[in-house]
CSV table of C-alpha atoms and ligand atoms in Angstrom, one decimal:
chain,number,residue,atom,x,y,z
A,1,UNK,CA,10.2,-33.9,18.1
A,2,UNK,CA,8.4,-31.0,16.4
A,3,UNK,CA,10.1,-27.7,16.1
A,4,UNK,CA,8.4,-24.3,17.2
A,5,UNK,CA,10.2,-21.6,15.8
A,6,UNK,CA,9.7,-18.0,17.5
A,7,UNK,CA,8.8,-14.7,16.0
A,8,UNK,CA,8.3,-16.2,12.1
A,9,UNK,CA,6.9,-13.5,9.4
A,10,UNK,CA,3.5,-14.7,8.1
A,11,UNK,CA,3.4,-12.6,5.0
A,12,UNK,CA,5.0,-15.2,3.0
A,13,UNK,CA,2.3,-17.4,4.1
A,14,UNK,CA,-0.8,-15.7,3.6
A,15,UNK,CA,-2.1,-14.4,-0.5
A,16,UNK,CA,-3.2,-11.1,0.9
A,17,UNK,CA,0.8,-10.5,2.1
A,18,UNK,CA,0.5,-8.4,4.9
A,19,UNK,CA,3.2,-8.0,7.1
A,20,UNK,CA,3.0,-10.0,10.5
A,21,UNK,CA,4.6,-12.3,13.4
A,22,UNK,CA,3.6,-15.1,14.2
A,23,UNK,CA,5.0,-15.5,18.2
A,24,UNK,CA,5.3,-19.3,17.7
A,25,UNK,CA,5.4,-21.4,14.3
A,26,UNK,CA,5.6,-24.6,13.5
A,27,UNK,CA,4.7,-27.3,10.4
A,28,UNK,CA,2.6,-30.7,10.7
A,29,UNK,CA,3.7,-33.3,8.5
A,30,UNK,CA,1.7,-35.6,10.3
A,31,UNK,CA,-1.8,-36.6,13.3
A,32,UNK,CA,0.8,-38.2,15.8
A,33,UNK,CA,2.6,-34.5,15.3
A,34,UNK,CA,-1.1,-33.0,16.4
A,35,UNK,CA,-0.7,-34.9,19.2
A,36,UNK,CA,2.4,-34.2,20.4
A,37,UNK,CA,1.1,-30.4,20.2
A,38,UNK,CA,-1.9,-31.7,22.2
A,39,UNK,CA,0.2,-33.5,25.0
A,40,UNK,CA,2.8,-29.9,25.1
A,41,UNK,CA,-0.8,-28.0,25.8
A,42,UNK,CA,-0.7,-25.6,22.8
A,43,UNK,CA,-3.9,-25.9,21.9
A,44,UNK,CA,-5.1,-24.7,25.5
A,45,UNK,CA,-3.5,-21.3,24.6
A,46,UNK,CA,-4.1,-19.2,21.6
A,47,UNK,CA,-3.4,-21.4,18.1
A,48,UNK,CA,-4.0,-20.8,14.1
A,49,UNK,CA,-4.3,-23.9,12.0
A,50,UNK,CA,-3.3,-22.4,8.4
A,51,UNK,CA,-3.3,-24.1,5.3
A,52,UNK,CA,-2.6,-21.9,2.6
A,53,UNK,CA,-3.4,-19.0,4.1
A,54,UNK,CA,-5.7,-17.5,0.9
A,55,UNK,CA,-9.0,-16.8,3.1
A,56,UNK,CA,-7.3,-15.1,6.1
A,57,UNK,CA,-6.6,-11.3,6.9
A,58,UNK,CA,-4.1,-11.0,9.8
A,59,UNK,CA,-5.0,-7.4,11.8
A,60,UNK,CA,-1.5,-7.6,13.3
A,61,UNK,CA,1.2,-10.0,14.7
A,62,UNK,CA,-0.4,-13.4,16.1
A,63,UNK,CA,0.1,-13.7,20.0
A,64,UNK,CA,0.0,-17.5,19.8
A,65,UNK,CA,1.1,-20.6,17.9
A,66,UNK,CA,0.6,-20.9,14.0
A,67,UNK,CA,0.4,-24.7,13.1
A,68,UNK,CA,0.9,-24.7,9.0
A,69,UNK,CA,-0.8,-27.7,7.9
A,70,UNK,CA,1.6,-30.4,5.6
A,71,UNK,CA,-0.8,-33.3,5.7
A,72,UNK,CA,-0.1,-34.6,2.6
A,73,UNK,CA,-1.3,-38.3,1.1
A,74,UNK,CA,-4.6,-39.4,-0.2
A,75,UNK,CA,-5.6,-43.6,-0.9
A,76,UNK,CA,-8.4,-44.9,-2.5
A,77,UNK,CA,-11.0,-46.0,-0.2
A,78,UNK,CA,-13.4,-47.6,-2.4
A,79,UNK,CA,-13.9,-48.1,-6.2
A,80,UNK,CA,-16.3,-49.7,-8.6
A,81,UNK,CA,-17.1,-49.1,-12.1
A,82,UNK,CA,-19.3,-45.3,-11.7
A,83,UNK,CA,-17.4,-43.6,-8.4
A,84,UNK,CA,-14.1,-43.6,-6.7
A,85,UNK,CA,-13.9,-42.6,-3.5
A,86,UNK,CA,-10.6,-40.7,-2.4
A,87,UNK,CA,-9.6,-39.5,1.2
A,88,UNK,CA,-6.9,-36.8,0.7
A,89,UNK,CA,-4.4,-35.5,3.5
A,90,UNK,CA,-5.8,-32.1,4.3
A,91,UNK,CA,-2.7,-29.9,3.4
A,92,UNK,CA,-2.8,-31.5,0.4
A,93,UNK,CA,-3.0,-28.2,-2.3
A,94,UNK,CA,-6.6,-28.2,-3.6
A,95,UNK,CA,-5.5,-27.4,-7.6
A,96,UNK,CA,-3.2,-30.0,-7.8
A,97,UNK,CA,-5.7,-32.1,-6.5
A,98,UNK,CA,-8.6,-31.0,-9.3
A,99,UNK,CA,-5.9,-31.1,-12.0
A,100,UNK,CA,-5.1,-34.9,-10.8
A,101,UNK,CA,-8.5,-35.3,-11.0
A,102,UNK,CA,-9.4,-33.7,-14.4
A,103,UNK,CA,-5.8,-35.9,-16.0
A,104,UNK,CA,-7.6,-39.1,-14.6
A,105,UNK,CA,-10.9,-38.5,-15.7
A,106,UNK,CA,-12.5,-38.3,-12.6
A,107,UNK,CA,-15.6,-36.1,-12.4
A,108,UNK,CA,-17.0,-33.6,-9.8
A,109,UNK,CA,-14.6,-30.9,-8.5
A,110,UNK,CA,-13.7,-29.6,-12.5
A,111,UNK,CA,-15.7,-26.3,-11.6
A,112,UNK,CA,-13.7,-25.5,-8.7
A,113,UNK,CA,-10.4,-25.1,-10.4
A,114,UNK,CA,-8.1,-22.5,-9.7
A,115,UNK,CA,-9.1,-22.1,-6.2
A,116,UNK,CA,-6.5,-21.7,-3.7
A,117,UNK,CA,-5.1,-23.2,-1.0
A,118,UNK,CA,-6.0,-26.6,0.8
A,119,UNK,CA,-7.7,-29.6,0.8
A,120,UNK,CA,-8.3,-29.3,4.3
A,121,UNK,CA,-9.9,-25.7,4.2
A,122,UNK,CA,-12.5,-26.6,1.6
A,123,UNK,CA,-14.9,-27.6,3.9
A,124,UNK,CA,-14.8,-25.1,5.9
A,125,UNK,CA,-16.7,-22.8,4.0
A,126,UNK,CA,-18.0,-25.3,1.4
A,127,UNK,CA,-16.0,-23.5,-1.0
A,128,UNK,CA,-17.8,-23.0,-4.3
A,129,UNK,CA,-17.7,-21.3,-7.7
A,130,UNK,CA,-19.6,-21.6,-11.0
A,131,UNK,CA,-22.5,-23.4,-9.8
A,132,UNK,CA,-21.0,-25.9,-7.7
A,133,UNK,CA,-20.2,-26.6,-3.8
A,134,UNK,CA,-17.4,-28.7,-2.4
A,135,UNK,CA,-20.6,-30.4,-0.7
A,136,UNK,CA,-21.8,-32.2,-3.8
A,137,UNK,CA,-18.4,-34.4,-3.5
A,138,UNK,CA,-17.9,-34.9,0.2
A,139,UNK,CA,-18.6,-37.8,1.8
A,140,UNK,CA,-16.9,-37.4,5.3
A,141,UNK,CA,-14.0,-35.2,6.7
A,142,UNK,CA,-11.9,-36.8,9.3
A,143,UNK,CA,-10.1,-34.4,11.8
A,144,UNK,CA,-8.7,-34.7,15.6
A,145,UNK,CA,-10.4,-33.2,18.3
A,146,UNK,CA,-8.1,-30.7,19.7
A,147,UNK,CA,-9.0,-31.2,22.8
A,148,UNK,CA,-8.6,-34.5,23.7
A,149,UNK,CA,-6.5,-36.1,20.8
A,150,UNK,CA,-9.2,-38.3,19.3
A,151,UNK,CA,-10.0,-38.8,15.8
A,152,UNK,CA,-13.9,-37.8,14.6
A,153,UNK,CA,-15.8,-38.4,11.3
A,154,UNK,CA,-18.1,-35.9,10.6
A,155,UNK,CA,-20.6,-37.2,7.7
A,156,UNK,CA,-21.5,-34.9,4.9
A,157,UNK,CA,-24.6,-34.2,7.2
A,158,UNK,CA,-23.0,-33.4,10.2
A,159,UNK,CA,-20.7,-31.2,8.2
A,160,UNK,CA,-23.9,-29.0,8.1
A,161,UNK,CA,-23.4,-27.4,5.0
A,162,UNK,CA,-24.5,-24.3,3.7
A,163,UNK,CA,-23.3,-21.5,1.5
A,164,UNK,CA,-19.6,-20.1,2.7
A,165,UNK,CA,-20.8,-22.5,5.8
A,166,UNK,CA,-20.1,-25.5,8.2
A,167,UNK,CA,-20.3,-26.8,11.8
A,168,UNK,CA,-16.0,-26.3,11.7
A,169,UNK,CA,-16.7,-22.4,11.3
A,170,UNK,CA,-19.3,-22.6,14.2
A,171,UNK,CA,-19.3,-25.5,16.9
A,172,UNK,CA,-16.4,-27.1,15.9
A,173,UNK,CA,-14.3,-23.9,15.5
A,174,UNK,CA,-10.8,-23.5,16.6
A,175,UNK,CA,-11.9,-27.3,18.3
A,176,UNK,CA,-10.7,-29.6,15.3
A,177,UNK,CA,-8.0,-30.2,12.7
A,178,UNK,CA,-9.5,-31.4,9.7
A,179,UNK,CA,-7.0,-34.3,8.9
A,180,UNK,CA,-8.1,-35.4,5.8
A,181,UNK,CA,-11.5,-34.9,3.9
A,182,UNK,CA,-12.8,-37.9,1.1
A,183,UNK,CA,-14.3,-37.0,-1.9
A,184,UNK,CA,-16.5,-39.1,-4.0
A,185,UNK,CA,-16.0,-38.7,-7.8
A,186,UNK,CA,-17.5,-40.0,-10.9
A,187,UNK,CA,-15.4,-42.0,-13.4
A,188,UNK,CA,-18.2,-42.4,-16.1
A,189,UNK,CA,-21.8,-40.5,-16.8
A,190,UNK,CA,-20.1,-37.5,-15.7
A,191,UNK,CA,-22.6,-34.8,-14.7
A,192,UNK,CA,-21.5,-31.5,-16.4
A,193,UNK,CA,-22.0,-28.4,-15.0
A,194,UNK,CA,-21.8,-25.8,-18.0
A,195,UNK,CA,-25.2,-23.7,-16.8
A,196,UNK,CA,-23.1,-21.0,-15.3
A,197,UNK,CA,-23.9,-18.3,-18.1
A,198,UNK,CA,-19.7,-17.8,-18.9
A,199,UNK,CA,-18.9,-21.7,-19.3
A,200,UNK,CA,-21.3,-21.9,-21.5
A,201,UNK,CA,-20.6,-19.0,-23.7
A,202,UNK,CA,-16.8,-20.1,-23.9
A,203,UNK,CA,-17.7,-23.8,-25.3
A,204,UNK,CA,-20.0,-22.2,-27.8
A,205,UNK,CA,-17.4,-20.2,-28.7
A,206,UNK,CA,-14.8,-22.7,-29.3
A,207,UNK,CA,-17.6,-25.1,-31.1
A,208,UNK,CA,-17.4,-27.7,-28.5
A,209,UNK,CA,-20.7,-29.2,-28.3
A,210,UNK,CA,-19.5,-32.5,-26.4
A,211,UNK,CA,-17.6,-31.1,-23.4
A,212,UNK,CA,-14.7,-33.2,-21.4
A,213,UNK,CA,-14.4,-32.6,-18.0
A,214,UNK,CA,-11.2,-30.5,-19.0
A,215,UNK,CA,-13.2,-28.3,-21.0
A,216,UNK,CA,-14.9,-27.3,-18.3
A,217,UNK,CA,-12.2,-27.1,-16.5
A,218,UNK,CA,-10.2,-24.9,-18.7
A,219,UNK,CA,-13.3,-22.7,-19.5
A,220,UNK,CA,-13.2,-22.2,-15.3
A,221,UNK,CA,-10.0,-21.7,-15.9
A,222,UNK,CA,-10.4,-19.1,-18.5
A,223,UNK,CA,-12.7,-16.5,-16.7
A,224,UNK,CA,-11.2,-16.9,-13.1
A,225,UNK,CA,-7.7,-15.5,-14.8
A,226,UNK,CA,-9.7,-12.8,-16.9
A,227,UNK,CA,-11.7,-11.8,-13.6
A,228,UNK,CA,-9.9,-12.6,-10.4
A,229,UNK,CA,-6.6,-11.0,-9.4
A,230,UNK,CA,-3.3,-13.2,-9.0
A,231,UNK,CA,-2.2,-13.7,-5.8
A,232,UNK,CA,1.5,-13.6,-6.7
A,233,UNK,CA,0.8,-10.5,-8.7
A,234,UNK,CA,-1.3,-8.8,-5.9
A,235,UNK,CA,-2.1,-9.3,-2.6
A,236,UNK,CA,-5.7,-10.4,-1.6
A,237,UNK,CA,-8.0,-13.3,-0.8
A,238,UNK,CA,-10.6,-14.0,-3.2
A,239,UNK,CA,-14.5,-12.3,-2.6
A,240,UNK,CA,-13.6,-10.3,0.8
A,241,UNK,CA,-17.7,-10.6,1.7
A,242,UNK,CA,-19.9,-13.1,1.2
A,243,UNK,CA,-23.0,-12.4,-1.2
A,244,UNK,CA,-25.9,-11.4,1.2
A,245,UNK,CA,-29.5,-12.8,0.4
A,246,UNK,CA,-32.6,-10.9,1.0
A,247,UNK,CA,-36.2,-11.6,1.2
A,248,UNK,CA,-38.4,-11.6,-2.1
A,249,UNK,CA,-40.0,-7.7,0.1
A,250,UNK,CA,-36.8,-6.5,0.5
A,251,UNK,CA,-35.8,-7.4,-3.5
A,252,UNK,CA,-38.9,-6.4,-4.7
A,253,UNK,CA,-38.5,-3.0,-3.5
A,254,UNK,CA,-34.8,-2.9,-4.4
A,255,UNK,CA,-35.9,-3.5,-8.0
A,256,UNK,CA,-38.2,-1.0,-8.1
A,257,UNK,CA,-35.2,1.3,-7.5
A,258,UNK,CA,-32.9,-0.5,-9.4
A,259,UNK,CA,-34.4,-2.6,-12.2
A,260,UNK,CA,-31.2,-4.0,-13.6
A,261,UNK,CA,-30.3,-5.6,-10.3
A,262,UNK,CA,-28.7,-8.9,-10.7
A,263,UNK,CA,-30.2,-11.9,-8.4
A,264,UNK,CA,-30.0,-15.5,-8.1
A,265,UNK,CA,-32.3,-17.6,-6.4
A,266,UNK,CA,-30.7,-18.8,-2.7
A,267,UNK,CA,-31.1,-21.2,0.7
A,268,UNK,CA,-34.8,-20.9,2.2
A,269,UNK,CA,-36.3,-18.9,-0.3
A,270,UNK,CA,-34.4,-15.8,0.2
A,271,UNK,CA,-32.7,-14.0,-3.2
A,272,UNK,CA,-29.5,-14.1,-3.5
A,273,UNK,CA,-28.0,-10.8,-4.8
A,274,UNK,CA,-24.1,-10.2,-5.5
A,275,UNK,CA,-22.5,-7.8,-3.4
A,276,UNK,CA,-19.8,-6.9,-5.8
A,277,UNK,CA,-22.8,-5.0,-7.6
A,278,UNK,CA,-23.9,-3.8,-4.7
A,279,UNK,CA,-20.1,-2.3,-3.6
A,280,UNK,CA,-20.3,-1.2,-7.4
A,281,UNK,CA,-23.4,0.9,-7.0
A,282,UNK,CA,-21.7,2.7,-4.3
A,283,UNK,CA,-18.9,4.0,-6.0
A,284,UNK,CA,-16.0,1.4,-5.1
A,285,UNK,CA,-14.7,-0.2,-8.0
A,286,UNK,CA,-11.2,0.5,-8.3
A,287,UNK,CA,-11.1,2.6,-5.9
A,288,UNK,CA,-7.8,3.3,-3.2
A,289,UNK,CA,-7.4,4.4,0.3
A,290,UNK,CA,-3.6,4.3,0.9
A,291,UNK,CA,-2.3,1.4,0.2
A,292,UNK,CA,-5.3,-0.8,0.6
A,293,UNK,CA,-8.1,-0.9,-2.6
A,294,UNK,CA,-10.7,-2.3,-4.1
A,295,UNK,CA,-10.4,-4.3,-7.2
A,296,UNK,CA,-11.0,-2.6,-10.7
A,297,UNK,CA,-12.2,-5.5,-12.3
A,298,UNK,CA,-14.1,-7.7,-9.0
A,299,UNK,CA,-16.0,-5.3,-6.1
A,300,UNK,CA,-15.9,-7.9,-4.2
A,301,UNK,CA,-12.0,-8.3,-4.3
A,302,UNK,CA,-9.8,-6.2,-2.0
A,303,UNK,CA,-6.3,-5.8,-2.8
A,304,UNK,CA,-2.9,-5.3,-1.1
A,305,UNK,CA,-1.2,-2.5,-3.2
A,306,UNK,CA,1.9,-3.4,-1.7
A,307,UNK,CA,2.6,-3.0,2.2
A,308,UNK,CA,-0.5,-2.4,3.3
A,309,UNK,CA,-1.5,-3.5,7.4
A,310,UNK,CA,-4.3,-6.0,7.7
A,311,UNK,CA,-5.6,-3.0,9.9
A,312,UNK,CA,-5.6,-0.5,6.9
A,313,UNK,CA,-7.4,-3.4,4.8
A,314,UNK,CA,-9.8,-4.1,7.3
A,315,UNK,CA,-10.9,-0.4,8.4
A,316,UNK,CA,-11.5,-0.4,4.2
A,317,UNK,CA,-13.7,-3.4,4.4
A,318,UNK,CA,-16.0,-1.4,7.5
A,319,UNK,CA,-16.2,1.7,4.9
A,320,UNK,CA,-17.7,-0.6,2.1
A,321,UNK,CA,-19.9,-2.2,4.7
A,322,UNK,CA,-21.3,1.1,5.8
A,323,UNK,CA,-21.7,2.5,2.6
A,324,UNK,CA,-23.5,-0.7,1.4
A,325,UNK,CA,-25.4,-0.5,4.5
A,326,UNK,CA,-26.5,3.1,4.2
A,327,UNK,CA,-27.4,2.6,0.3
A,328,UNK,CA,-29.3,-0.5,0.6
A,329,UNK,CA,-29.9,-1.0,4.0
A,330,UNK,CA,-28.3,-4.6,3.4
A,331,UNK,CA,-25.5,-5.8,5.7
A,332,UNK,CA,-22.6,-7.5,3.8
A,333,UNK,CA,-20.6,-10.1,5.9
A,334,UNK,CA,-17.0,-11.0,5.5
A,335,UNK,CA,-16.4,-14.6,4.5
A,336,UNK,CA,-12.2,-13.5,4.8
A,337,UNK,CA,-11.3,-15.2,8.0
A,338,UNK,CA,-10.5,-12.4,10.1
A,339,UNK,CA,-7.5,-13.0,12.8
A,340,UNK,CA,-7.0,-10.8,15.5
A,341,UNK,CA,-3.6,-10.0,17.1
A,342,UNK,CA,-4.9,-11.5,20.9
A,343,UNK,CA,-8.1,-13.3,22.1
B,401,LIG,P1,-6.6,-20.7,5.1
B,401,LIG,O1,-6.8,-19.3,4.5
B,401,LIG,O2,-5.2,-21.1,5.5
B,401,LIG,O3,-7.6,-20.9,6.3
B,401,LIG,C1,-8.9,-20.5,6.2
B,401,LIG,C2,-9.6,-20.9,7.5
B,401,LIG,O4,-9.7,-22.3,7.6
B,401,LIG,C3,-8.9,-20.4,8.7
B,401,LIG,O5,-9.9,-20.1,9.7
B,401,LIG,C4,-8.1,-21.6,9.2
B,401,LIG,O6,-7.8,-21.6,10.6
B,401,LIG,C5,-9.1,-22.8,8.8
B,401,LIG,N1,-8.4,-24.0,8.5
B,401,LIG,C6,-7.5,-24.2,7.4
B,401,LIG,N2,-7.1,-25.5,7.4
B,401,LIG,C7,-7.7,-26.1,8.4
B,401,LIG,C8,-7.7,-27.4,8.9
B,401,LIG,N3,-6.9,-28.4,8.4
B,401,LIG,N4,-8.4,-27.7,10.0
B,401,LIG,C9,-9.1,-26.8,10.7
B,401,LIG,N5,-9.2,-25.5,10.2
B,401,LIG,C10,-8.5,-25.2,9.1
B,401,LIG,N6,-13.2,-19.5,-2.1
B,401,LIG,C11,-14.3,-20.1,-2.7
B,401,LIG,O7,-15.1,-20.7,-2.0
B,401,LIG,N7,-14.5,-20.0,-4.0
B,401,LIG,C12,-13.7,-19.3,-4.9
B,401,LIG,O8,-14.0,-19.2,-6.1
B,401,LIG,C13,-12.5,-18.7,-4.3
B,401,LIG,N8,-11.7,-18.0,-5.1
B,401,LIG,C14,-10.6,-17.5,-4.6
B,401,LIG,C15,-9.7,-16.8,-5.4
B,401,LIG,C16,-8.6,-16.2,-4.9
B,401,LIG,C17,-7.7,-15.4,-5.9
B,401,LIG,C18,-8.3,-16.3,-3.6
B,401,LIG,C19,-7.0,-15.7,-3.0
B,401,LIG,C20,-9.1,-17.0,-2.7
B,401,LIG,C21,-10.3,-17.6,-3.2
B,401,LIG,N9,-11.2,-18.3,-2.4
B,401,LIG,C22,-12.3,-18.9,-2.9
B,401,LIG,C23,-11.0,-18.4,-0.9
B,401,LIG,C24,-10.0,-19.5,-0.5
B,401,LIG,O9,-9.2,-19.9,-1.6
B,401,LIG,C25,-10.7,-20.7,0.1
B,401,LIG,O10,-11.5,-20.3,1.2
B,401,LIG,C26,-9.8,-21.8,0.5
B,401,LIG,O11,-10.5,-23.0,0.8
B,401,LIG,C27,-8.9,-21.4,1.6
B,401,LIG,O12,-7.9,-22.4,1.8
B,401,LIG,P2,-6.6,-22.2,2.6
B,401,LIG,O13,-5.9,-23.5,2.8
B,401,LIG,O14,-5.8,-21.1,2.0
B,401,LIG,O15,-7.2,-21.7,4.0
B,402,LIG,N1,-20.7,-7.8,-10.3
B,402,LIG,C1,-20.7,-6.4,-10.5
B,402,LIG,N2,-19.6,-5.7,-10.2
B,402,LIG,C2,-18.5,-6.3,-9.7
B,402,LIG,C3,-18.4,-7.7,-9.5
B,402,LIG,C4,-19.6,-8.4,-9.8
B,402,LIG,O1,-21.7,-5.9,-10.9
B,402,LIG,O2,-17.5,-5.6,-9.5
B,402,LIG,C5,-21.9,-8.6,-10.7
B,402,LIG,C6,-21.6,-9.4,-12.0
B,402,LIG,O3,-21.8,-8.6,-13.2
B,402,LIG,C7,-22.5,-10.5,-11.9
B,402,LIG,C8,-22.6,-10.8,-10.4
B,402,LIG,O4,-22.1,-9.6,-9.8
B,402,LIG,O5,-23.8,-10.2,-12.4
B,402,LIG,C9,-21.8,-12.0,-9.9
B,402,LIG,O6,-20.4,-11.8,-10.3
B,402,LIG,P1,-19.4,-13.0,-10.4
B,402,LIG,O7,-19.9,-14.0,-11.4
B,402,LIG,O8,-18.0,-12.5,-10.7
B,402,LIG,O9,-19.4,-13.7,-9.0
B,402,LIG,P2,-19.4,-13.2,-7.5
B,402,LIG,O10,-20.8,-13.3,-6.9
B,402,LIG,O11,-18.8,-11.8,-7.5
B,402,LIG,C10,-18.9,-15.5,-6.5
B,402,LIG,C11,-18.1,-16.1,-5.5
B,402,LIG,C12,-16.7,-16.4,-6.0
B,402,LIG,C13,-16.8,-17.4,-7.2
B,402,LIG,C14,-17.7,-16.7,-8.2
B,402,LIG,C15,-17.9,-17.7,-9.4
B,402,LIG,C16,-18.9,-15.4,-3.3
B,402,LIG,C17,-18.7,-14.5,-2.2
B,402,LIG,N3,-18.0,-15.3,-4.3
B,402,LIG,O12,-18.4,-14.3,-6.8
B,402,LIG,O13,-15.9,-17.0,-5.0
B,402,LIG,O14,-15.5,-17.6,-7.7
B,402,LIG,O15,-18.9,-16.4,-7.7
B,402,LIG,O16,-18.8,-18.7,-9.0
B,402,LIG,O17,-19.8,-16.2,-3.3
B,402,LIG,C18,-14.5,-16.5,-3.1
B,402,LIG,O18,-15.3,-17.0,-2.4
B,402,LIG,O19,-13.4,-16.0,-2.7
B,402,LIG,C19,-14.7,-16.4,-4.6
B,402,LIG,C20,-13.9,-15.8,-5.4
């Protein structure tokens, strides 16, 4: 029988580190342990599914049930001489999983090393980084519908992918528990992503003029640890916003005022600009309010300079969104999951 555990501190559980209760706890080693949650009516009151707990902000204890996900496992679903096809137990830790992948030679997911967290979460907002989405290698995610205990596919279709987007963070949300998600790599003819400006400068730097897929992979490697903050060293969860995209109006006129903005073409012809510049412009780099701050090295990264409230953080995060606002009349949204105390 699973075991809830009352009034259990989430900091340890989350990258950003904030302190917080959780009123109810509990681990899910396995789907007949979903159900047994399903049959005790947990999910018909307030519930968390966390996997690693790198893209969530906590604004104060949880009033509800936290269900850490421990589905671990993966098999081998299909195989010929180009592609294997993977399904992997959603609490499965995503590195370890592109490392596995990267030591067997298996192609696709070598530019989203170093991300954190879970297998399970990666669809959830198509994670992505240097010029690749999680979409490109998903062929289906299988998950139990919280409400009435059945397992669902979705397709990579019906996952409805976008950037930072999919149907679990809109009509599937706080409905499902991704199980597992299966991933279709190459095993020959690898397709290597090295356009992302950086990559490429570090293989011409080292000489290499054939990349592996661990090239690549260490080259990721390489910039995420010069750019991003660690976790362990300080608290925070990656790019607090999403980058915003604009129409080609609204850029033009932006670069009439600021020629050197960056851009990068996006979804439905709108431009894609980077809202770390955009925080930049106004002044935010490295700055600190308290105990909550803004990255000196990433705009885009907030940080936890050591007991900081998820409240402090987030009243942070509505300051840079005004200012950004205010500046260049662009809203920035969070992609941090943002967790209230009570519904
Ligand atoms: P959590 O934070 O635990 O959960 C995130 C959301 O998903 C929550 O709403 C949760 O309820 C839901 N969820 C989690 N698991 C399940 C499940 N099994 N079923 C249903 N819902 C679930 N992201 C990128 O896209 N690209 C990056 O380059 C990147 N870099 C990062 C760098 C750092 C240093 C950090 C700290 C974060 C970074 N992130 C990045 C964000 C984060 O790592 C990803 O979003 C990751 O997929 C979150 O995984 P998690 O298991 O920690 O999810
Ligand atoms: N920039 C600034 N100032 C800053 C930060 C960035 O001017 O303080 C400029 C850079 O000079 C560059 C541009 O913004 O011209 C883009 O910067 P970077 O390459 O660092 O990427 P990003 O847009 O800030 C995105 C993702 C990251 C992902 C990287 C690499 C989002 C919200 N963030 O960051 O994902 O790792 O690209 O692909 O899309 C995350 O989602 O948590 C995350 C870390």
């Amino acid at each position: 029988m699973i075991s809830i555990e009352p009034h259990v501190p989430l900091a340890p559980y989350t990258t950003f580190g904030v302190s917080a209760f959780a009123d109810s706890f509990c681990r899910v080693t396995s789907v007949d342990e979903i159900r047994e949650l399903i049959t005790q009516g947990w999910f018909t009151k307030r519930f968390l599914i966390l996997g690693g707990g790198s893209n969530v902000l906590f604004l104060g204890d949880f009033h509800g049930l936290v269900v850490r996900n421990e589905l671990l496992g993966q098999r081998v679903v299909h195989e010929t001489e180009e592609n294997i096809v993977i399904e992997v137990g959603s609490g499965v830790n995503w590195h370890s999983f592109v490392m596995q992948c990267i030591d067997h030679d298996r192609g696709g997911v070598e530019n989203l090393s170093l991300i954190p967290g879970t297998m399970g979460a990666a669809p959830m907002q198509n994670i992505g980084a240097y010029g690749v989405e999680v979409k490109e290698v998903i062929e289906e995610v299988k998950g139990i519908d919280l409400s009435t205990g059945r397992e669902v596919t979705f397709t990579n279709e019906e996952c409805q992918f976008s950037y930072r987007e999919s149907v679990f963070k809109h009509a599937w949300k706080e409905k499902f528990f991704i199980s597992s998600v299966t991933l279709r790599l190459t095993k020959k003819n690898h397709v290597l992503r090295s356009h992302y400006g950086a990559i490429q400068n570090i293989l011409d730097q080292q000489k290499i003029t054939s990349p592996t897929l661990r090239h690549i992979s260490d080259a990721v490697i390489h910039i995420r640890s010069s750019k991003l903050p660690d976790p362990k060293q300080i608290g925070n969860a990656g790019s607090f916003f999403k980058n915003p995209s604009i129409t080609v109006a609204q850029f033009e006129q932006l670069r009439e005022r600021y020629p050197e903005i960056p851009s990068y073409p996006s979804e439905n012809q709108l431009i894609k600009v980077p809202a770390g510049w955009l925080i930049e412009q106004c002044g935010w780099k490295g700055k600190r309010v308290g105990r909550a701050g803004v990255h000196h090295q990433q705009a885009l990264v907030l940080v936890n300079h050591g007991q900081a409230t998820g409240a402090e953080l987030f009243s942070l995060a509505k300051e840079i969104q005004r200012d950004v606002r205010e500046k260049f009349s662009i809203d920035i949204a969070a992609e941090v999951n943002i967790i209230e105390s009570a519904s």
